[in-house]
């Protein structure tokens, strides 16, 4: 305290100014790095939201495939069955594209593996629809009455439903993970922003005191 009292006014002003500048530089540096973290969290949240939307779209595509498969089983002509099978092929191509886009945005190997599983399940579903279409066309050609479900077709349909149930569960899990992660990233960004504000206030008080 005695040393400070012995200082000249000019020295005191210079020291105070230096401390003030130092505190401002610390504030700017801290805020910069924290805002960088905020930006990264926001980018991650946007990416996860995009993934969730893409996988949701793929689930809707899978549902369209299920509707087409029902139409195939109800078909009374071979032309109707093959026409609906073509619609399934188109929808699967769309599904594959959506899953590919979602996988490209992912950085977690576990999530990539989950989408690969979903794609494999959808491919198996598509293949089973092909099998059922062939059965339906063969039954129509052999004169099996409409509405009659043969044991072979029933077994094929049961397997189709089993595959669909697994794909739906995998898709729901993938959407939940992406949505939850996006929410966590946004909350983290909000926390960092609040910390920047508090730090700015604290440094402001210190600069004023100096």
Short mmCIF file of C-alpha atoms in Angstrom, two decimals:
data_model
loop_
_atom_site.label_atom_id
_atom_site.label_comp_id
_atom_site.label_asym_id
_atom_site.label_seq_id
_atom_site.Cartn_x
_atom_site.Cartn_y
_atom_site.Cartn_z
CA UNK A 1 0.00 0.00 0.00
CA UNK A 2 2.90 2.33 0.88
CA UNK A 3 4.53 1.57 -2.47
CA UNK A 4 1.30 2.45 -4.27
CA UNK A 5 0.96 5.72 -2.31
CA UNK A 6 4.49 6.71 -3.31
CA UNK A 7 3.65 6.37 -7.00
CA UNK A 8 3.08 9.49 -9.01
CA UNK A 9 -0.36 10.16 -10.45
CA UNK A 10 0.96 9.48 -13.94
CA UNK A 11 2.31 6.10 -12.88
CA UNK A 12 -0.97 5.20 -11.19
CA UNK A 13 -2.95 6.16 -14.30
CA UNK A 14 -0.58 4.18 -16.49
CA UNK A 15 -0.81 1.13 -14.22
CA UNK A 16 -4.59 1.32 -14.06
CA UNK A 17 -4.80 1.69 -17.83
CA UNK A 18 -2.49 -1.27 -18.31
CA UNK A 19 -4.56 -3.44 -16.00
CA UNK A 20 -7.72 -2.31 -17.74
CA UNK A 21 -6.30 -3.20 -21.16
CA UNK A 22 -5.09 -6.55 -19.84
CA UNK A 23 -8.55 -7.36 -18.48
CA UNK A 24 -10.18 -6.36 -21.76
CA UNK A 25 -7.77 -8.58 -23.69
CA UNK A 26 -8.56 -11.46 -21.33
CA UNK A 27 -12.28 -10.86 -21.88
CA UNK A 28 -11.89 -10.79 -25.66
CA UNK A 29 -9.76 -13.95 -25.69
CA UNK A 30 -12.05 -15.88 -23.35
CA UNK A 31 -15.17 -14.78 -25.21
CA UNK A 32 -13.62 -15.72 -28.56
CA UNK A 33 -12.80 -19.28 -27.53
CA UNK A 34 -16.16 -19.78 -25.81
CA UNK A 35 -18.05 -18.43 -28.80
CA UNK A 36 -16.10 -20.85 -30.97
CA UNK A 37 -17.42 -23.65 -28.76
CA UNK A 38 -20.93 -22.22 -29.06
CA UNK A 39 -20.64 -22.23 -32.84
CA UNK A 40 -19.43 -25.83 -32.85
CA UNK A 41 -22.34 -26.89 -30.62
CA UNK A 42 -24.84 -25.14 -32.89
CA UNK A 43 -23.31 -26.79 -35.98
CA UNK A 44 -23.48 -30.19 -34.28
CA UNK A 45 -27.10 -29.59 -33.27
CA UNK A 46 -28.05 -28.60 -36.83
CA UNK A 47 -26.29 -31.69 -38.18
CA UNK A 48 -28.14 -33.98 -35.77
CA UNK A 49 -31.45 -32.31 -36.64
CA UNK A 50 -30.75 -32.93 -40.33
CA UNK A 51 -29.95 -36.58 -39.59
CA UNK A 52 -33.21 -36.95 -37.67
CA UNK A 53 -35.16 -35.45 -40.58
CA UNK A 54 -33.46 -37.70 -43.13
CA UNK A 55 -34.11 -40.85 -41.11
CA UNK A 56 -37.71 -39.77 -40.51
CA UNK A 57 -38.05 -39.41 -44.27
CA UNK A 58 -36.60 -42.89 -44.76
CA UNK A 59 -39.14 -44.28 -42.28
CA UNK A 60 -41.93 -42.69 -44.29
CA UNK A 61 -40.45 -44.26 -47.41
CA UNK A 62 -40.46 -47.65 -45.68
CA UNK A 63 -44.11 -47.14 -44.76
CA UNK A 64 -44.89 -46.46 -48.42
CA UNK A 65 -43.19 -49.73 -49.25
CA UNK A 66 -45.40 -51.51 -46.72
CA UNK A 67 -48.52 -50.08 -48.33
CA UNK A 68 -47.32 -51.23 -51.74
CA UNK A 69 -46.63 -54.71 -50.37
CA UNK A 70 -50.20 -54.88 -49.12
CA UNK A 71 -51.44 -53.90 -52.58
CA UNK A 72 -49.36 -56.71 -54.07
CA UNK A 73 -50.94 -59.27 -51.75
CA UNK A 74 -54.40 -57.99 -52.67
CA UNK A 75 -53.69 -57.89 -56.41
CA UNK A 76 -56.07 -59.84 -58.65
CA UNK A 77 -53.95 -59.52 -61.78
CA UNK A 78 -50.28 -60.15 -62.44
CA UNK A 79 -49.99 -56.67 -63.98
CA UNK A 80 -51.20 -55.04 -60.77
CA UNK A 81 -48.76 -57.02 -58.66
CA UNK A 82 -45.75 -56.24 -60.84
CA UNK A 83 -46.76 -52.58 -61.08
CA UNK A 84 -46.78 -52.24 -57.30
CA UNK A 85 -43.49 -54.11 -57.09
CA UNK A 86 -41.98 -51.47 -59.40
CA UNK A 87 -43.26 -48.81 -56.99
CA UNK A 88 -41.46 -50.60 -54.16
CA UNK A 89 -38.21 -50.57 -56.15
CA UNK A 90 -38.52 -46.82 -56.70
CA UNK A 91 -39.28 -46.21 -53.05
CA UNK A 92 -36.32 -48.32 -51.96
CA UNK A 93 -34.03 -46.22 -54.16
CA UNK A 94 -35.35 -43.13 -52.38
CA UNK A 95 -34.88 -44.82 -49.01
CA UNK A 96 -31.30 -45.75 -49.89
CA UNK A 97 -30.53 -42.16 -50.86
CA UNK A 98 -31.90 -40.73 -47.62
CA UNK A 99 -29.97 -43.21 -45.51
CA UNK A 100 -26.82 -42.46 -47.47
CA UNK A 101 -27.18 -38.74 -46.79
CA UNK A 102 -27.78 -39.38 -43.09
CA UNK A 103 -24.73 -41.64 -42.81
CA UNK A 104 -22.55 -39.03 -44.52
CA UNK A 105 -23.41 -36.53 -41.76
CA UNK A 106 -22.63 -38.91 -38.92
CA UNK A 107 -19.35 -38.95 -37.05
CA UNK A 108 -20.13 -41.64 -34.49
CA UNK A 109 -19.32 -45.17 -35.76
CA UNK A 110 -22.11 -46.61 -33.61
CA UNK A 111 -24.68 -44.39 -35.35
CA UNK A 112 -23.27 -45.26 -38.76
CA UNK A 113 -23.55 -48.95 -37.92
CA UNK A 114 -27.17 -48.41 -36.86
CA UNK A 115 -28.07 -46.81 -40.18
CA UNK A 116 -26.25 -49.60 -42.03
CA UNK A 117 -28.41 -52.08 -40.11
CA UNK A 118 -31.52 -50.13 -41.07
CA UNK A 119 -30.46 -50.16 -44.72
CA UNK A 120 -29.83 -53.91 -44.60
CA UNK A 121 -33.25 -54.48 -43.04
CA UNK A 122 -34.92 -52.38 -45.74
CA UNK A 123 -33.05 -54.31 -48.44
CA UNK A 124 -34.22 -57.58 -46.90
CA UNK A 125 -37.76 -56.19 -46.84
CA UNK A 126 -37.51 -55.24 -50.52
CA UNK A 127 -36.18 -58.71 -51.38
CA UNK A 128 -39.02 -60.36 -49.49
CA UNK A 129 -41.54 -58.26 -51.38
CA UNK A 130 -39.99 -59.58 -54.59
CA UNK A 131 -40.53 -63.11 -53.29
CA UNK A 132 -44.17 -62.41 -52.43
CA UNK A 133 -44.78 -60.78 -55.81
CA UNK A 134 -43.45 -63.87 -57.56
CA UNK A 135 -45.75 -66.04 -55.41
CA UNK A 136 -48.79 -63.86 -56.13
CA UNK A 137 -48.12 -63.86 -59.88
CA UNK A 138 -47.64 -67.64 -59.84
CA UNK A 139 -50.85 -68.18 -57.85
CA UNK A 140 -52.84 -65.95 -60.21
CA UNK A 141 -51.40 -67.83 -63.17
CA UNK A 142 -52.31 -71.20 -61.67
CA UNK A 143 -55.88 -70.13 -60.94
CA UNK A 144 -55.78 -69.84 -57.15
CA UNK A 145 -59.03 -68.05 -56.18
CA UNK A 146 -58.75 -64.42 -55.03
CA UNK A 147 -58.72 -64.15 -51.25
CA UNK A 148 -57.23 -67.59 -50.72
CA UNK A 149 -53.96 -67.43 -48.77
CA UNK A 150 -51.72 -70.39 -49.42
CA UNK A 151 -49.41 -71.70 -46.70
CA UNK A 152 -46.37 -70.63 -48.70
CA UNK A 153 -47.65 -67.08 -49.09
CA UNK A 154 -48.62 -66.89 -45.42
CA UNK A 155 -45.12 -67.92 -44.36
CA UNK A 156 -43.61 -65.33 -46.71
CA UNK A 157 -45.96 -62.66 -45.34
CA UNK A 158 -45.08 -63.52 -41.74
CA UNK A 159 -41.40 -63.13 -42.54
CA UNK A 160 -42.12 -59.81 -44.27
CA UNK A 161 -43.92 -58.51 -41.18
CA UNK A 162 -41.06 -59.65 -38.95
CA UNK A 163 -38.52 -57.77 -41.07
CA UNK A 164 -40.74 -54.66 -41.07
CA UNK A 165 -41.03 -54.73 -37.27
CA UNK A 166 -37.24 -54.88 -36.90
CA UNK A 167 -36.69 -52.06 -39.39
CA UNK A 168 -39.26 -49.86 -37.64
CA UNK A 169 -37.54 -50.41 -34.27
CA UNK A 170 -34.12 -49.57 -35.70
CA UNK A 171 -35.48 -46.47 -37.43
CA UNK A 172 -37.18 -45.25 -34.25
CA UNK A 173 -33.96 -45.72 -32.29
CA UNK A 174 -31.93 -43.83 -34.87
CA UNK A 175 -34.37 -40.88 -34.84
CA UNK A 176 -34.45 -40.81 -31.03
CA UNK A 177 -30.64 -40.76 -30.80
CA UNK A 178 -30.31 -37.96 -33.34
CA UNK A 179 -33.10 -35.89 -31.76
CA UNK A 180 -31.72 -36.32 -28.24
CA UNK A 181 -28.19 -35.43 -29.33
CA UNK A 182 -29.44 -32.32 -31.13
CA UNK A 183 -31.27 -31.19 -27.98
CA UNK A 184 -28.16 -31.77 -25.85
CA UNK A 185 -26.02 -29.76 -28.27
CA UNK A 186 -28.47 -26.85 -28.19
CA UNK A 187 -28.58 -26.91 -24.39
CA UNK A 188 -24.78 -26.91 -24.31
CA UNK A 189 -24.73 -23.90 -26.63
CA UNK A 190 -27.19 -22.07 -24.37
CA UNK A 191 -25.05 -22.83 -21.31
CA UNK A 192 -21.92 -21.52 -23.02
CA UNK A 193 -23.72 -18.33 -24.09
CA UNK A 194 -24.84 -17.75 -20.50
CA UNK A 195 -21.27 -18.27 -19.31
CA UNK A 196 -19.97 -15.73 -21.83
CA UNK A 197 -22.51 -13.19 -20.57
CA UNK A 198 -21.56 -13.78 -16.93
CA UNK A 199 -17.85 -13.56 -17.69
CA UNK A 200 -18.40 -10.35 -19.64
CA UNK A 201 -20.27 -8.84 -16.70
CA UNK A 202 -17.52 -9.95 -14.31
CA UNK A 203 -14.75 -8.47 -16.42
CA UNK A 204 -16.81 -5.29 -16.86
CA UNK A 205 -17.03 -4.88 -13.10
CA UNK A 206 -13.29 -5.45 -12.74
CA UNK A 207 -12.46 -2.94 -15.47
CA UNK A 208 -14.72 -0.38 -13.81
CA UNK A 209 -13.01 -1.00 -10.49
CA UNK A 210 -9.61 -0.48 -12.06
#
